[in-house]
Amino acid sequence: MMRDPVQTIGKLIDKANMAIISYVDDQGFPISKAMLPPREREEIKVFWFTTNTSSNKVKFFKENPKASIYFVDKRFFRGVSLVGTVEVLETAEAKERIWREGDTMYYPEGVTDPDYCVLRFTAEKGRYYSNFNSEDFKI
């Protein structure tokens, strides 16, 4: 049993070089996509990601906000799945909050690029796997 889920899972997330985000398409099928790691996180509850407004995930998150994100530590074969909801944010405030130098590689028009938006994932519960054991937890 984890003594401190926020610390244990937080360290795993901070070391991950990518995240897997899953959404539900218009036919009810789960779709998973690799993402750059979150730009910000608030403990293990709220995660901020950049993405393209024109992407299918944005389209489907606007229709159905249910989501999961997964982080893996390949070296020690452990991971965490978080389940919750996603908000698609297109406000200047949200976009400026997580904009980084070099993002013009993805969004050539800069922070105001219409194809740039923010996904804010809010976790409700999770499942952690380590040492041949899985553990469910609430957030």
mmCIF file of C-alpha atoms in Angstrom:
data_model
loop_
_atom_site.group_PDB
_atom_site.id
_atom_site.type_symbol
_atom_site.label_atom_id
_atom_site.label_comp_id
_atom_site.label_asym_id
_atom_site.label_seq_id
_atom_site.Cartn_x
_atom_site.Cartn_y
_atom_site.Cartn_z
ATOM 1 C CA MET A 1 0.000 0.000 0.000
ATOM 2 C CA MET A 2 1.271 3.453 -0.907
ATOM 3 C CA ARG A 3 2.112 5.601 2.076
ATOM 4 C CA ASP A 4 1.845 8.864 0.156
ATOM 5 C CA PRO A 5 0.037 8.543 -3.197
ATOM 6 C CA VAL A 6 0.558 12.207 -4.111
ATOM 7 C CA GLN A 7 4.325 11.897 -3.682
ATOM 8 C CA THR A 8 4.734 8.387 -5.163
ATOM 9 C CA ILE A 9 2.550 9.014 -8.194
ATOM 10 C CA GLY A 10 3.750 12.600 -8.589
ATOM 11 C CA LYS A 11 7.361 11.434 -8.934
ATOM 12 C CA LEU A 12 6.375 8.834 -11.527
ATOM 13 C CA ILE A 13 4.476 11.468 -13.537
ATOM 14 C CA ASP A 14 7.285 14.021 -13.332
ATOM 15 C CA LYS A 15 9.783 11.512 -14.748
ATOM 16 C CA ALA A 16 7.518 10.343 -17.584
ATOM 17 C CA ASN A 17 8.500 11.634 -21.024
ATOM 18 C CA MET A 18 4.984 11.175 -22.384
ATOM 19 C CA ALA A 19 1.397 10.609 -21.369
ATOM 20 C CA ILE A 20 -1.293 8.479 -22.950
ATOM 21 C CA ILE A 21 -4.685 10.190 -23.049
ATOM 22 C CA SER A 22 -7.873 8.304 -23.878
ATOM 23 C CA TYR A 23 -11.233 9.575 -25.017
ATOM 24 C CA VAL A 24 -14.479 8.089 -26.307
ATOM 25 C CA ASP A 25 -15.334 8.538 -29.993
ATOM 26 C CA ASP A 26 -18.777 9.141 -31.465
ATOM 27 C CA GLN A 27 -19.403 5.385 -31.744
ATOM 28 C CA GLY A 28 -18.524 4.740 -28.089
ATOM 29 C CA PHE A 29 -15.081 3.260 -28.718
ATOM 30 C CA PRO A 30 -12.089 4.231 -26.573
ATOM 31 C CA ILE A 31 -9.240 5.911 -28.468
ATOM 32 C CA SER A 32 -5.772 6.410 -26.922
ATOM 33 C CA LYS A 33 -3.156 8.898 -28.066
ATOM 34 C CA ALA A 34 0.387 9.692 -26.971
ATOM 35 C CA MET A 35 0.830 13.244 -25.701
ATOM 36 C CA LEU A 36 3.691 15.387 -24.536
ATOM 37 C CA PRO A 37 3.868 15.345 -20.721
ATOM 38 C CA PRO A 38 1.539 17.754 -18.921
ATOM 39 C CA ARG A 39 2.815 21.313 -18.784
ATOM 40 C CA GLU A 40 1.536 21.723 -15.259
ATOM 41 C CA ARG A 41 -0.009 19.563 -12.619
ATOM 42 C CA GLU A 42 -1.747 20.309 -9.353
ATOM 43 C CA GLU A 43 -0.730 17.371 -7.176
ATOM 44 C CA ILE A 44 -2.326 14.340 -8.869
ATOM 45 C CA LYS A 45 -5.707 15.990 -9.397
ATOM 46 C CA VAL A 46 -5.422 18.514 -12.260
ATOM 47 C CA PHE A 47 -3.218 18.293 -15.352
ATOM 48 C CA TRP A 48 -2.703 20.871 -18.122
ATOM 49 C CA PHE A 49 -1.817 19.755 -21.667
ATOM 50 C CA THR A 50 -1.321 21.544 -25.000
ATOM 51 C CA THR A 51 -2.935 20.204 -28.154
ATOM 52 C CA ASN A 52 -4.285 21.110 -31.565
ATOM 53 C CA THR A 53 -7.808 22.514 -31.645
ATOM 54 C CA SER A 54 -8.355 20.672 -34.941
ATOM 55 C CA SER A 55 -7.606 17.246 -33.411
ATOM 56 C CA ASN A 56 -10.200 14.508 -33.080
ATOM 57 C CA LYS A 57 -9.654 14.364 -29.315
ATOM 58 C CA VAL A 58 -10.753 17.986 -28.941
ATOM 59 C CA LYS A 59 -13.828 17.329 -31.046
ATOM 60 C CA PHE A 60 -14.784 14.299 -28.966
ATOM 61 C CA PHE A 61 -13.905 15.863 -25.588
ATOM 62 C CA LYS A 62 -16.340 18.655 -26.399
ATOM 63 C CA GLU A 63 -19.041 16.006 -26.916
ATOM 64 C CA ASN A 64 -18.043 13.704 -24.040
ATOM 65 C CA PRO A 65 -15.547 14.924 -21.425
ATOM 66 C CA LYS A 66 -14.865 11.468 -19.917
ATOM 67 C CA ALA A 67 -11.184 10.619 -20.155
ATOM 68 C CA SER A 68 -8.245 8.763 -18.720
ATOM 69 C CA ILE A 69 -4.538 9.499 -18.678
ATOM 70 C CA TYR A 70 -1.780 6.947 -18.180
ATOM 71 C CA PHE A 71 1.841 7.359 -17.193
ATOM 72 C CA VAL A 72 4.420 4.575 -17.204
ATOM 73 C CA ASP A 73 7.845 4.095 -15.691
ATOM 74 C CA LYS A 74 9.327 1.578 -18.144
ATOM 75 C CA ARG A 75 12.507 1.100 -16.108
ATOM 76 C CA PHE A 76 10.692 -0.283 -13.055
ATOM 77 C CA PHE A 77 7.578 -1.516 -14.912
ATOM 78 C CA ARG A 78 5.085 0.522 -12.930
ATOM 79 C CA GLY A 79 2.358 2.880 -13.983
ATOM 80 C CA VAL A 80 -0.681 4.875 -13.008
ATOM 81 C CA SER A 81 -4.015 5.309 -14.718
ATOM 82 C CA LEU A 82 -6.146 8.295 -13.747
ATOM 83 C CA VAL A 83 -9.823 8.586 -14.669
ATOM 84 C CA GLY A 84 -11.730 11.841 -14.847
ATOM 85 C CA THR A 85 -12.911 14.550 -17.196
ATOM 86 C CA VAL A 86 -11.340 16.979 -19.657
ATOM 87 C CA GLU A 87 -12.220 20.592 -20.300
ATOM 88 C CA VAL A 88 -11.152 22.140 -23.607
ATOM 89 C CA LEU A 89 -9.914 25.662 -22.848
ATOM 90 C CA GLU A 90 -9.433 28.233 -25.583
ATOM 91 C CA THR A 91 -9.162 31.391 -23.468
ATOM 92 C CA ALA A 92 -6.150 33.666 -23.752
ATOM 93 C CA GLU A 93 -5.517 33.167 -20.037
ATOM 94 C CA ALA A 94 -5.353 29.358 -20.288
ATOM 95 C CA LYS A 95 -3.251 29.438 -23.453
ATOM 96 C CA GLU A 96 -0.765 31.943 -22.038
ATOM 97 C CA ARG A 97 -0.542 30.041 -18.757
ATOM 98 C CA ILE A 98 1.157 27.002 -20.293
ATOM 99 C CA TRP A 99 2.765 28.478 -23.424
ATOM 100 C CA ARG A 100 6.501 27.717 -23.660
ATOM 101 C CA GLU A 101 9.291 29.047 -25.811
ATOM 102 C CA GLY A 102 9.562 26.773 -28.839
ATOM 103 C CA ASP A 103 5.824 26.037 -29.045
ATOM 104 C CA THR A 104 5.754 27.809 -32.406
ATOM 105 C CA MET A 105 7.123 24.522 -33.768
ATOM 106 C CA TYR A 106 3.599 23.151 -33.204
ATOM 107 C CA TYR A 107 1.603 26.396 -33.343
ATOM 108 C CA PRO A 108 3.270 28.696 -35.920
ATOM 109 C CA GLU A 109 1.014 31.668 -35.198
ATOM 110 C CA GLY A 110 2.098 31.753 -31.554
ATOM 111 C CA VAL A 111 -0.024 31.802 -28.436
ATOM 112 C CA THR A 112 -2.988 33.182 -30.391
ATOM 113 C CA ASP A 113 -2.846 30.407 -33.025
ATOM 114 C CA PRO A 114 -6.434 29.229 -33.552
ATOM 115 C CA ASP A 115 -5.155 25.633 -33.741
ATOM 116 C CA TYR A 116 -3.698 25.851 -30.211
ATOM 117 C CA CYS A 117 -5.781 24.990 -27.165
ATOM 118 C CA VAL A 118 -5.423 23.618 -23.677
ATOM 119 C CA LEU A 119 -6.795 20.428 -22.176
ATOM 120 C CA ARG A 120 -7.376 20.542 -18.438
ATOM 121 C CA PHE A 121 -7.828 17.040 -17.064
ATOM 122 C CA THR A 122 -9.332 16.636 -13.582
ATOM 123 C CA ALA A 123 -8.885 13.219 -11.988
ATOM 124 C CA GLU A 124 -11.489 11.526 -9.808
ATOM 125 C CA LYS A 125 -9.795 8.207 -9.110
ATOM 126 C CA GLY A 126 -6.857 6.108 -10.158
ATOM 127 C CA ARG A 127 -5.160 2.746 -10.234
ATOM 128 C CA TYR A 128 -1.457 2.299 -9.522
ATOM 129 C CA TYR A 129 0.575 -0.745 -10.558
ATOM 130 C CA SER A 130 3.949 -1.654 -9.036
ATOM 131 C CA ASN A 131 5.725 -4.849 -7.955
ATOM 132 C CA PHE A 132 3.064 -7.190 -9.364
ATOM 133 C CA ASN A 133 0.313 -5.441 -7.409
ATOM 134 C CA SER A 134 -2.412 -2.986 -8.327
ATOM 135 C CA GLU A 135 -4.018 -0.503 -5.990
ATOM 136 C CA ASP A 136 -7.147 1.616 -6.533
ATOM 137 C CA PHE A 137 -7.360 5.037 -4.929
ATOM 138 C CA LYS A 138 -9.676 8.058 -4.836
ATOM 139 C CA ILE A 139 -8.419 11.560 -5.380
#
